[in-house]
XYZ file of C-alpha atoms in Angstrom:
772
model
C -65.492 88.799 34.384
C -65.977 92.117 36.317
C -64.791 95.476 36.052
C -62.623 94.764 39.217
C -61.258 91.923 37.573
C -57.769 94.135 36.750
C -57.535 95.481 40.353
C -57.409 91.930 40.875
C -54.682 91.499 38.406
C -52.971 94.275 39.657
C -53.157 93.011 42.873
C -52.059 89.202 42.535
C -49.161 90.603 39.430
C -47.930 92.766 42.453
C -47.633 90.385 45.411
C -44.264 90.793 47.196
C -42.909 88.036 49.028
C -40.995 89.519 51.588
C -39.136 87.357 53.471
C -37.073 88.226 56.908
C -33.608 88.092 56.351
C -31.274 85.946 58.949
C -28.561 88.252 60.152
C -25.076 87.235 60.246
C -22.028 89.543 60.247
C -20.395 86.536 59.272
C -21.475 86.703 55.903
C -18.260 87.895 54.154
C -16.087 86.161 57.002
C -12.198 85.593 56.016
C -11.118 82.570 58.295
C -13.920 81.440 59.934
C -12.728 78.123 60.065
C -10.311 76.620 63.581
C -6.994 76.297 60.941
C -7.422 79.847 60.441
C -7.426 81.263 63.783
C -10.282 83.788 65.009
C -10.103 86.975 63.012
C -10.723 90.403 65.222
C -11.968 92.005 62.373
C -14.382 89.560 61.253
C -15.743 88.282 64.079
C -14.213 89.610 67.195
C -14.730 93.015 66.658
C -18.804 93.266 65.855
C -18.925 91.618 69.135
C -16.400 94.000 71.250
C -18.336 97.161 68.745
C -22.388 95.944 69.824
C -21.161 95.102 73.443
C -18.372 96.691 74.641
C -17.464 100.179 72.767
C -20.055 101.953 74.015
C -18.711 102.358 77.783
C -14.952 100.784 76.909
C -14.661 102.348 73.286
C -12.944 105.931 71.677
C -14.581 108.046 73.412
C -13.064 108.987 76.749
C -15.679 111.051 78.058
C -18.353 107.967 78.181
C -15.212 105.336 78.634
C -15.929 103.101 83.019
C -13.111 102.123 84.350
C -10.279 103.397 82.134
C -10.811 100.486 80.249
C -10.456 100.846 76.247
C -10.592 97.342 74.753
C -11.097 98.452 70.952
C -6.617 99.197 71.338
C -4.960 96.289 71.707
C -2.299 98.485 73.938
C -5.053 99.012 76.745
C -6.425 96.324 76.563
C -4.141 94.226 77.787
C -2.917 97.085 80.229
C -3.620 96.187 83.986
C -6.862 97.780 85.017
C -7.249 100.611 87.257
C -5.847 100.399 90.704
C -5.536 96.306 90.221
C -3.176 93.404 89.652
C -5.761 91.835 86.838
C -6.049 92.741 83.078
C -9.568 92.614 80.519
C -7.255 90.675 77.846
C -4.209 88.127 78.891
C -3.237 86.625 75.178
C -3.313 82.912 75.670
C -5.280 83.190 78.925
C -8.456 83.745 78.268
C -8.605 82.143 82.194
C -6.881 85.320 83.622
C -8.674 87.943 81.086
C -11.175 89.438 83.111
C -13.148 90.033 79.766
C -13.711 86.975 79.553
C -14.839 86.043 83.156
C -17.088 88.653 83.587
C -18.780 87.263 80.085
C -18.807 84.176 81.353
C -20.504 85.467 84.877
C -23.735 84.853 85.323
C -23.597 87.558 89.130
C -25.090 90.833 87.922
C -23.012 93.250 90.203
C -19.884 91.421 87.995
C -21.282 90.570 84.837
C -21.011 92.797 81.619
C -22.931 93.562 79.834
C -23.744 95.126 82.473
C -28.290 94.724 82.925
C -28.163 98.206 83.290
C -26.250 98.620 79.635
C -29.352 96.778 78.508
C -26.861 96.054 75.362
C -27.993 91.880 76.675
C -25.622 89.552 77.015
C -23.340 87.698 74.866
C -24.530 84.272 73.372
C -23.000 81.129 73.361
C -21.314 81.231 70.057
C -20.294 84.516 71.103
C -18.383 83.836 73.967
C -16.793 80.852 72.379
C -15.178 83.133 69.915
C -14.063 85.772 72.456
C -12.452 82.992 73.976
C -10.717 80.908 71.305
C -9.904 84.559 69.868
C -7.750 85.147 72.916
C -6.642 81.506 73.396
C -4.744 82.515 69.769
C -2.855 85.517 71.096
C -5.863 87.833 71.109
C -4.182 89.393 68.142
C -5.711 93.132 66.915
C -6.039 93.740 63.354
C -6.310 97.078 61.912
C -9.986 98.303 61.011
C -10.610 96.699 57.427
C -11.902 99.719 56.074
C -8.637 101.818 57.045
C -6.591 99.343 55.122
C -5.553 100.081 51.771
C -7.173 98.174 49.531
C -5.532 95.025 47.243
C -5.594 93.106 44.652
C -6.476 88.839 45.785
C -5.456 86.966 43.071
C -8.130 85.813 41.232
C -9.823 82.789 43.589
C -10.477 78.922 41.712
C -13.702 78.041 40.694
C -16.349 75.079 39.880
C -17.343 76.305 36.431
C -14.708 78.281 34.455
C -17.042 78.863 31.526
C -19.120 80.374 33.412
C -17.633 83.911 34.232
C -17.592 86.735 31.608
C -15.006 88.876 33.643
C -13.123 88.905 37.073
C -16.782 89.749 39.048
C -17.706 86.569 38.535
C -14.582 84.511 39.670
C -14.742 86.086 43.221
C -18.976 86.021 42.741
C -18.511 81.583 42.224
C -16.385 81.596 44.435
C -18.455 83.103 47.519
C -21.399 80.638 46.014
C -19.185 77.559 46.353
C -18.998 78.092 49.812
C -22.286 78.235 50.010
C -23.047 75.081 48.392
C -24.999 77.682 45.691
C -25.600 77.186 41.897
C -25.320 80.268 39.906
C -29.583 81.277 38.345
C -29.623 80.653 34.613
C -28.493 83.616 32.188
C -32.515 85.701 32.341
C -33.998 86.214 29.136
C -32.843 88.374 26.334
C -35.800 90.812 26.973
C -35.195 90.772 30.881
C -32.246 91.343 30.426
C -32.395 94.496 27.960
C -35.064 96.589 30.043
C -32.582 95.575 32.851
C -29.293 97.037 31.754
C -31.615 99.500 30.116
C -33.173 100.752 33.272
C -29.788 100.682 34.918
C -27.819 102.358 32.604
C -30.231 104.645 30.849
C -34.024 104.908 33.539
C -36.076 104.526 30.436
C -37.596 101.122 29.166
C -35.795 100.123 25.890
C -37.744 101.334 22.871
C -39.733 98.858 20.488
C -36.893 99.198 18.407
C -34.175 98.731 20.848
C -35.551 95.443 21.960
C -36.368 93.895 18.451
C -33.048 94.692 17.354
C -31.912 92.956 20.317
C -34.162 90.067 20.036
C -32.829 89.245 16.241
C -29.368 89.687 17.274
C -27.704 86.384 17.759
C -23.864 87.356 17.544
C -21.435 86.507 20.510
C -20.775 90.261 21.131
C -24.923 91.191 21.142
C -25.298 91.835 24.913
C -22.077 94.038 25.256
C -22.359 95.765 22.055
C -26.611 96.790 23.418
C -24.192 98.137 26.263
C -22.322 100.248 24.539
C -25.298 102.075 22.736
C -26.909 102.500 26.403
C -23.512 104.501 27.770
C -23.015 106.024 25.089
C -26.683 107.604 24.524
C -26.770 111.384 26.941
C -30.004 109.577 28.917
C -26.824 107.338 30.933
C -25.772 110.444 32.261
C -29.189 112.139 33.671
C -28.895 108.151 34.876
C -25.716 108.504 36.944
C -26.217 112.076 38.094
C -29.738 110.900 40.377
C -27.491 109.130 42.880
C -25.077 111.838 43.138
C -27.929 114.895 43.422
C -29.150 112.677 46.703
C -25.379 112.303 47.722
C -24.883 116.602 47.168
C -28.366 117.017 48.380
C -29.140 119.001 45.537
C -32.606 121.263 45.925
C -34.449 123.920 43.985
C -35.053 126.324 46.983
C -33.349 127.211 50.282
C -35.364 125.036 53.306
C -36.465 126.457 56.192
C -39.407 128.161 56.837
C -39.397 131.006 54.061
C -38.167 128.493 51.166
C -37.612 130.333 48.364
C -36.090 129.499 44.951
C -32.625 129.014 44.667
C -30.180 128.845 41.183
C -28.559 126.069 41.543
C -29.291 123.847 37.911
C -26.458 124.866 36.270
C -24.163 122.583 38.131
C -26.752 119.638 37.904
C -25.878 120.066 34.494
C -22.581 120.341 34.877
C -22.560 116.824 36.717
C -24.784 115.091 34.007
C -22.569 116.171 31.909
C -19.612 114.716 34.033
C -20.979 111.248 33.601
C -21.679 111.560 29.730
C -17.640 113.228 29.295
C -16.802 110.220 31.455
C -14.640 113.090 33.663
C -12.757 110.418 35.908
C -13.896 109.850 38.941
C -10.429 111.743 40.951
C -10.900 114.657 38.550
C -14.913 114.531 39.936
C -14.299 115.561 43.105
C -11.052 117.688 42.952
C -13.252 120.086 41.173
C -16.453 119.747 43.479
C -14.306 119.707 46.900
C -12.154 122.819 45.506
C -11.766 123.434 41.859
C -11.862 126.856 43.040
C -8.194 126.750 44.048
C -6.329 124.669 41.395
C -4.596 127.464 39.692
C -6.114 129.422 36.831
C -9.200 127.973 37.474
C -11.910 128.033 34.952
C -15.718 128.603 35.179
C -16.376 125.079 34.847
C -14.027 123.727 37.739
C -15.702 126.892 39.839
C -19.359 125.473 38.831
C -18.418 121.993 40.152
C -18.079 123.661 43.880
C -21.453 124.022 44.195
C -21.551 120.486 44.887
C -20.650 121.752 48.634
C -23.186 125.450 48.403
C -26.482 122.920 48.220
C -27.308 122.629 51.619
C -30.135 124.081 53.259
C -30.132 127.973 54.213
C -32.024 130.145 55.771
C -33.924 133.717 54.740
C -35.022 134.653 57.840
C -34.970 137.792 59.497
C -33.260 137.626 63.394
C -31.716 135.129 62.591
C -27.936 134.760 64.116
C -25.240 134.937 61.119
C -22.263 133.327 63.223
C -24.818 130.210 64.187
C -25.543 129.258 60.966
C -22.621 129.519 59.355
C -21.312 127.351 61.164
C -23.973 124.793 60.457
C -23.613 125.209 57.056
C -19.798 123.601 57.258
C -21.089 120.913 59.969
C -23.058 120.496 56.548
C -20.353 120.582 53.825
C -18.366 118.162 56.740
C -20.886 115.728 57.414
C -21.242 115.476 53.051
C -17.886 115.054 52.498
C -17.589 112.268 55.244
C -20.729 110.245 54.013
C -21.156 110.946 50.816
C -17.317 110.069 49.970
C -15.186 108.693 52.810
C -18.541 107.108 54.224
C -17.851 107.695 57.856
C -20.309 108.493 60.836
C -17.949 111.329 61.304
C -20.743 114.016 62.543
C -21.032 111.610 65.753
C -17.925 113.193 66.722
C -19.531 116.553 66.750
C -20.815 116.878 70.524
C -18.047 114.335 71.760
C -15.592 111.793 70.421
C -16.758 109.314 68.080
C -18.262 106.502 70.749
C -16.777 103.456 68.226
C -14.578 104.962 65.143
C -11.672 105.948 66.033
C -12.137 109.881 65.263
C -11.372 112.454 67.966
C -13.668 115.510 68.390
C -10.754 117.539 67.958
C -10.313 115.367 64.699
C -13.724 116.607 63.277
C -13.038 120.083 63.723
C -10.037 119.932 62.734
C -11.788 118.146 59.188
C -14.411 120.731 59.511
C -11.921 123.375 58.861
C -10.850 123.006 55.633
C -14.395 124.537 55.069
C -14.857 127.243 58.301
C -12.341 129.367 55.498
C -15.199 129.806 53.188
C -16.693 133.290 52.161
C -19.809 132.079 52.929
C -21.567 134.421 55.516
C -24.352 132.965 58.384
C -26.796 135.341 56.953
C -26.834 137.225 53.618
C -30.449 138.246 52.845
C -34.344 138.053 53.878
C -35.930 136.346 51.425
C -36.873 137.342 47.864
C -32.584 139.494 48.053
C -31.468 136.841 45.525
C -31.533 133.443 44.008
C -27.828 132.754 45.004
C -25.715 133.378 47.979
C -22.272 134.746 48.634
C -19.947 133.800 46.980
C -21.334 133.346 43.881
C -20.330 132.409 40.218
C -21.946 134.189 37.264
C -22.197 133.150 34.200
C -23.470 135.225 31.208
C -25.499 133.879 28.136
C -22.233 134.326 26.294
C -20.200 132.073 28.328
C -23.376 129.000 28.381
C -23.349 128.909 24.360
C -20.099 129.392 23.507
C -17.713 127.748 26.403
C -20.159 125.590 29.060
C -22.413 124.164 26.545
C -23.540 121.495 28.464
C -25.813 124.404 30.520
C -29.468 124.522 28.875
C -30.130 127.612 29.143
C -34.016 129.593 28.186
C -33.132 132.922 28.339
C -30.733 135.869 28.194
C -30.324 135.881 31.516
C -27.313 135.844 33.758
C -27.033 132.375 35.115
C -25.661 133.206 39.102
C -24.678 129.972 41.437
C -23.733 128.970 45.187
C -20.122 128.272 44.755
C -17.318 128.207 47.005
C -14.125 131.102 47.372
C -12.080 131.420 50.293
C -12.140 134.149 52.936
C -9.869 137.162 52.679
C -8.801 137.189 56.397
C -8.078 133.625 57.574
C -10.448 132.724 60.698
C -9.828 130.460 63.463
C -11.423 127.472 63.872
C -12.375 126.249 67.627
C -13.635 123.031 68.913
C -16.887 123.936 70.082
C -17.439 122.412 72.770
C -21.012 120.192 72.752
C -20.978 121.254 69.214
C -22.622 124.780 70.374
C -22.114 127.579 67.938
C -21.174 130.201 70.618
C -18.843 127.547 73.194
C -15.536 127.790 71.469
C -12.767 125.606 72.546
C -9.302 125.309 71.895
C -8.254 126.320 68.458
C -7.289 123.720 65.815
C -5.362 123.534 61.917
C -6.887 122.064 59.415
C -6.344 118.214 58.916
C -7.490 115.307 57.389
C -8.667 111.916 59.548
C -5.269 110.488 60.934
C -7.501 107.209 61.296
C -7.505 107.140 57.515
C -4.586 107.736 56.281
C -2.357 110.453 57.559
C -2.031 114.016 55.906
C 1.371 115.019 55.430
C 1.193 118.920 54.937
C 4.585 118.503 53.210
C 2.794 117.014 50.559
C -0.882 118.633 51.331
C -1.599 122.143 51.413
C -4.004 122.945 54.879
C -7.288 124.043 52.284
C -9.611 122.254 50.576
C -7.319 121.390 47.243
C -4.416 119.791 49.731
C -8.369 117.781 51.505
C -9.071 116.956 47.819
C -5.903 115.425 47.030
C -5.718 113.330 50.209
C -9.198 112.073 49.428
C -8.156 111.113 45.325
C -4.846 109.839 47.089
C -4.154 106.312 45.549
C -2.616 104.977 49.093
C -6.556 106.411 51.019
C -7.929 103.473 52.011
C -12.147 104.541 51.501
C -12.349 106.624 48.418
C -12.679 104.387 46.020
C -13.860 101.736 48.192
C -16.845 104.147 48.757
C -17.838 104.648 45.146
C -16.908 101.205 44.178
C -19.791 100.444 46.982
C -21.905 102.707 45.617
C -22.021 102.121 41.726
C -22.412 98.610 42.665
C -25.676 99.586 45.017
C -27.255 101.369 42.536
C -26.734 98.371 40.180
C -27.586 95.348 41.990
C -29.375 96.897 44.470
C -27.229 96.093 47.717
C -23.835 97.126 47.735
C -20.949 94.903 48.990
C -21.073 96.840 52.130
C -24.332 97.071 52.993
C -24.492 99.996 55.095
C -23.439 102.272 52.049
C -22.460 105.138 54.135
C -20.926 103.550 57.195
C -17.697 101.909 56.859
C -17.268 102.528 60.257
C -16.807 100.146 63.233
C -21.135 99.329 63.517
C -20.913 99.238 59.918
C -21.630 96.431 57.501
C -18.914 94.130 57.193
C -18.458 93.429 53.188
C -20.190 90.671 52.105
C -16.701 90.111 49.147
C -14.021 91.861 51.105
C -11.912 90.360 48.417
C -14.301 91.262 45.440
C -14.673 94.593 46.929
C -10.858 95.520 47.136
C -9.865 94.203 43.994
C -12.307 96.300 41.636
C -11.539 99.393 44.099
C -7.690 98.996 42.955
C -8.653 98.117 39.231
C -10.970 101.425 39.573
C -7.846 103.361 41.008
C -5.364 101.670 38.153
C -7.519 102.306 35.409
C -7.677 106.025 35.586
C -10.669 106.566 37.842
C -12.930 105.142 34.873
C -16.472 105.782 35.647
C -18.024 104.176 32.595
C -15.578 100.946 32.631
C -16.431 100.308 35.940
C -20.090 100.487 35.160
C -19.440 97.826 32.306
C -17.515 96.053 34.125
C -20.326 95.226 36.457
C -23.345 94.849 33.418
C -21.244 92.632 31.866
C -20.191 90.322 34.348
C -22.432 86.742 34.489
C -23.210 87.370 37.953
C -24.913 90.797 37.110
C -26.683 88.675 33.394
C -28.586 86.032 35.917
C -32.676 85.192 35.869
C -33.934 86.710 38.912
C -36.279 83.230 39.505
C -35.059 81.704 42.885
C -35.570 78.260 44.396
C -37.409 77.111 47.910
C -33.292 76.118 48.758
C -31.603 79.219 47.490
C -34.394 81.948 49.257
C -33.881 79.343 52.250
C -30.232 79.639 52.493
C -29.545 83.263 50.783
C -33.036 84.991 51.320
C -31.465 88.500 50.705
C -29.464 87.081 47.616
C -26.541 87.939 49.823
C -24.440 84.869 48.037
C -26.010 86.710 44.521
C -26.496 83.216 43.637
C -30.130 85.403 41.372
C -30.317 88.771 39.466
C -31.224 91.115 41.690
C -35.162 92.275 41.485
C -36.241 95.646 43.263
C -38.837 98.212 42.333
C -36.852 101.325 39.950
C -36.363 104.908 41.223
C -39.475 107.292 41.153
C -37.314 109.216 38.965
C -37.459 106.184 36.451
C -41.125 105.436 36.707
C -42.214 109.005 35.665
C -39.769 108.154 33.044
C -41.351 104.922 31.986
C -44.438 105.940 31.808
C -43.313 109.156 29.609
C -41.359 107.547 27.408
C -43.044 104.803 26.569
C -46.792 106.953 25.867
C -44.099 108.556 23.426
C -44.920 112.286 25.640
C -41.008 112.228 27.617
C -39.621 115.785 26.168
C -35.880 113.959 26.232
C -34.431 118.215 26.477
C -31.325 117.380 28.511
C -30.493 119.664 31.390
C -32.267 123.417 32.370
C -33.843 125.228 34.983
C -36.125 122.219 36.691
C -39.584 122.127 36.436
C -43.405 121.631 37.806
C -45.295 118.937 36.967
C -48.717 117.898 37.999
C -49.373 118.375 41.542
C -52.656 118.259 43.867
C -53.677 121.682 44.042
C -52.926 123.095 48.107
C -50.228 121.565 49.289
C -47.721 124.379 49.005
C -50.294 127.314 50.027
C -51.545 124.812 53.007
C -47.810 123.899 53.880
C -45.491 126.691 53.961
C -45.422 130.257 54.596
C -47.156 132.803 52.624
C -43.912 134.902 51.285
C -41.752 134.872 48.282
C -41.984 133.484 44.866
C -42.821 129.803 46.174
C -46.093 130.908 48.000
C -48.125 129.033 45.507
C -48.147 126.036 43.209
C -47.624 126.928 39.377
C -47.750 124.755 37.208
C -45.387 124.226 33.893
C -47.634 124.184 30.316
C -46.334 122.249 27.306
C -43.219 120.287 26.558
C -42.197 121.265 30.038
C -44.609 119.022 31.886
C -42.959 116.120 30.313
C -39.321 116.339 31.093
C -37.736 113.548 33.210
C -37.978 113.142 37.030
C -34.462 114.273 37.580
C -35.669 117.654 36.870
C -38.247 118.373 39.005
C -39.220 120.991 40.596
C -37.921 120.112 44.062
C -38.558 122.374 47.160
C -36.962 121.252 50.693
C -40.314 122.088 53.015
C -42.508 120.112 50.557
C -40.708 117.396 47.846
C -42.863 116.641 45.117
C -45.775 113.970 46.598
C -45.490 111.915 43.997
C -41.772 111.233 44.075
C -41.152 110.897 47.964
C -44.374 108.372 47.765
C -41.678 106.202 45.889
C -39.111 107.236 48.147
C -36.967 109.669 46.577
C -34.530 111.666 48.380
C -36.358 114.759 49.679
C -33.103 116.374 49.828
C -32.182 117.841 52.727
C -29.145 116.187 54.047
C -26.384 113.683 52.163
C -28.192 111.003 51.776
C -26.362 107.783 49.600
C -29.261 104.701 50.085
C -32.468 105.342 49.440
C -35.190 102.768 50.979
C -37.482 100.469 48.784
C -41.008 100.533 50.695
C -44.474 98.918 49.296
C -47.179 101.189 50.595
C -50.539 100.937 49.566
C -49.934 104.766 48.551
C -47.814 103.580 45.876
C -50.715 102.100 43.907
C -53.136 105.111 44.588
C -49.990 107.168 43.243
C -50.318 104.347 39.870
C -54.218 104.338 39.451
C -54.782 108.006 40.070
C -51.560 110.733 39.584
C -52.303 112.848 36.128
C -49.030 111.601 34.620
C -50.057 108.499 34.026
C -53.609 108.926 33.647
C -52.503 111.019 31.028
C -49.390 108.816 29.230
C -52.528 105.882 29.005
C -55.129 108.619 27.064
C -52.536 109.500 24.840
C -51.251 106.010 23.873
C -54.680 105.066 23.626
C -55.827 108.224 21.354
C -53.120 107.306 18.807
C -53.410 103.340 18.734
C -56.927 103.138 18.181
C -56.862 104.902 14.881
C -54.851 102.451 13.922
C -56.613 99.698 11.410
C -54.844 96.322 13.490
C -56.924 94.828 15.366
C -57.426 95.680 19.569
C -55.387 92.445 20.686
C -52.275 93.550 18.410
C -52.943 97.107 19.907
C -52.539 95.393 23.151
C -49.814 93.308 22.435
C -47.682 96.165 21.237
C -49.169 98.887 24.273
C -48.022 95.459 26.434
C -44.076 94.700 25.344
C -43.717 98.452 24.933
C -44.315 99.001 28.529
C -43.574 95.281 30.286
C -40.809 94.826 27.507
C -41.726 91.618 26.765
C -44.661 89.589 24.477
C -47.710 88.637 26.323
C -48.130 85.460 26.835
C -51.803 84.399 25.644
C -53.647 84.553 29.003
C -52.580 88.104 29.584
C -54.326 88.566 26.464
C -56.934 87.367 27.203
C -57.547 88.516 29.697
C -56.782 92.143 28.804
C -58.688 91.970 25.559
C -61.906 91.008 27.837
C -61.550 93.913 30.289
C -61.220 95.900 26.819
C -64.586 94.771 25.945
C -65.719 95.243 29.217
C -64.899 99.044 28.802
C -66.143 98.824 25.361
C -69.193 98.247 26.394
C -69.718 100.097 29.475
C -69.026 103.118 27.484
C -70.958 102.461 24.418
C -73.970 102.652 26.562
C -72.850 105.287 28.643
C -70.447 107.329 25.957
C -70.360 110.270 28.186
C -68.547 108.646 30.519
C -65.825 108.353 27.844
C -65.498 111.944 27.251
C -64.835 112.025 30.894
C -62.417 109.493 31.420
C -60.544 111.012 28.491
C -60.480 114.804 29.944
C -56.977 114.189 31.282
C -53.895 116.183 30.828
C -52.554 118.951 29.040
C -51.286 117.720 25.696
C -53.452 117.766 22.283
C -56.275 115.201 21.793
C -56.506 113.565 18.457
C -59.443 115.028 16.886
C -60.224 111.940 14.799
C -60.251 108.993 17.761
C -62.887 107.245 18.154
C -63.971 108.129 21.742
C -65.400 104.887 23.293
C -62.964 102.937 21.735
C -59.804 105.497 22.563
C -61.786 105.342 26.547
C -61.829 101.331 26.742
C -58.034 101.163 25.187
C -57.099 103.667 27.358
C -58.162 101.810 31.180
C -56.499 97.909 29.712
C -53.782 101.018 29.167
C -53.353 101.631 32.710
C -53.668 98.673 33.815
C -50.599 97.293 31.825
C -48.693 100.910 34.093
C -49.831 99.049 36.751
C -48.186 95.788 36.773
C -45.947 95.581 39.244
C -43.797 94.161 36.238
C -43.952 97.295 34.862
C -41.954 99.358 37.670
C -39.755 96.136 38.460
C -36.064 95.826 37.527
C -35.842 92.020 37.292
């Protein structure tokens, strides 16, 4: 076998079959059969939204002929200056909408050829016709209705179900003529749940413990064990840091250091302490406005201050002050409500019932902050007004979750209300210096009424409105985000858009059932997570069949387990933990691990403390991925290559790509090579055979026992490399000369170098960084 064989092995084992799924918004349809009637929400509105609302929807500035098709009363009314009606319930032939979508006359047909929206197909035309024939009944958008719990559906195999989730998923499989997959093998299931709950591969000891435990509740016991680990809070925090656009610098041209890391420590603490989600939100949105707020509650409001901030002399302060509050509004609406409200910054929303006035009334909640548009040039301080100062004594005694490294005070940018009232204007075209009508603070009426007798017109009132059980979005959106993190795809695929242009839920009854159950059980996040990972749906093998792949290429019906690459942070954590290098310390300032030289210097202004990249030393090099220093103008390259968020805006869903650059990182990254070297040096001194050493490495890293073919392939490769290094011993020393960690002085360099190549190959297996 040639030296190139391991690369061939990596390529063969890493092939990903990409199946182009058919885009069908009918997944999750309610009532698709004629006897149940045509559903406006699930069948008709998606067509109108795609083809009609751009010209006949909520945006008054773009509305043609005065016709609005998203509201029943308008659609039923006579057209301007004509004795004609767009929709005549019960009579398609008298309805202008039907006549125009079936016309072949370019001067008359809709959508017009000039709109480039495309004509309706035969199926879409039939749906519109039948809907009108059945009375053209409109329904409130599904996401704006308060969720209710449907009765648990009848299913074909009740014995398969572990909890309520399974009854809903199995009912959908039954509809599609699919069968659930067998339960995943114990080793695969353990790796999957360990990665989902802690972001780490299970240790050898945990693997052996779980393999031997045949008790009926063995799996539930291991779930409880994982969810109680401190690593759980770190894994859960990663998604919320994306939502909150957390970074360690300010962004823009003069990109200097900021000190928001104490807020990240709080987020980890909040997840580990299982702070209820409603309280978690209230503190972050308005902790400073609570009665007699303590420093922990005020610290939580740093959530709203993680946006980019300019430190450049010469900027217009008001322009950036407005920009910061626009960012807060977007983060709140997208990350918490799951709506694209920012579309209404310049004009009425084209698709959702959100006017420009609605937008600025929401914006008004944040417009009263003490925050300035310009608060000093670069180097003037790591935190911007208003700030929270935490003394070393407070960090050691009251806020013990903060991992302070020295005796200095910690200063964090937080929220605080302006002393004098500030008027909020509708900004014409969304421009800061074009103020229009003055508006007062109010939440989005399309979502839920903002009762000023019940809620104060400040951020605390907004927070209470947001966490009301009558709010139709908050619980749904969070449940969907957690489902996405665990199953790889949300029940609503468009995680940040529950509006008219968003995807329909694949399992609407399940989404609503989970949202209500979540609220009724005190917004308990750990309980929600455990519900999902203990379901039979989650425990399925990811093996597929031609039938399942053909019927459901995207696994929307959940008839098999999820299979996808782990997040960028977990890739680093797997490598460090399985090699024994990982520093398990929780929290503290962000760190700067290995990074290609000269990148910062070549891409940023030569000023401030971040002009040069100064790599950390010793144990700081081996912190978990979520502690990696994020410079907004140049995020960590190796993590971005694996689709980590660049954190310059709120992000609720990461991309998952597969590029050659990812293979290059795994083959050449100093962290991977150092981990391979450290593990190789340690094992090479073991008295056990090379074959058994390779078996141990394989199980540590891949989390299963290798088969005979894999053992032979890797052992043969070891002996090939051993022969090469024995002949050219200087090459062995060169191969081992990687990383700052100490070498094992008694290790045989030739054996260690050969084993290092084998371990590096195992780290480069697709299976190593895939949750399957």
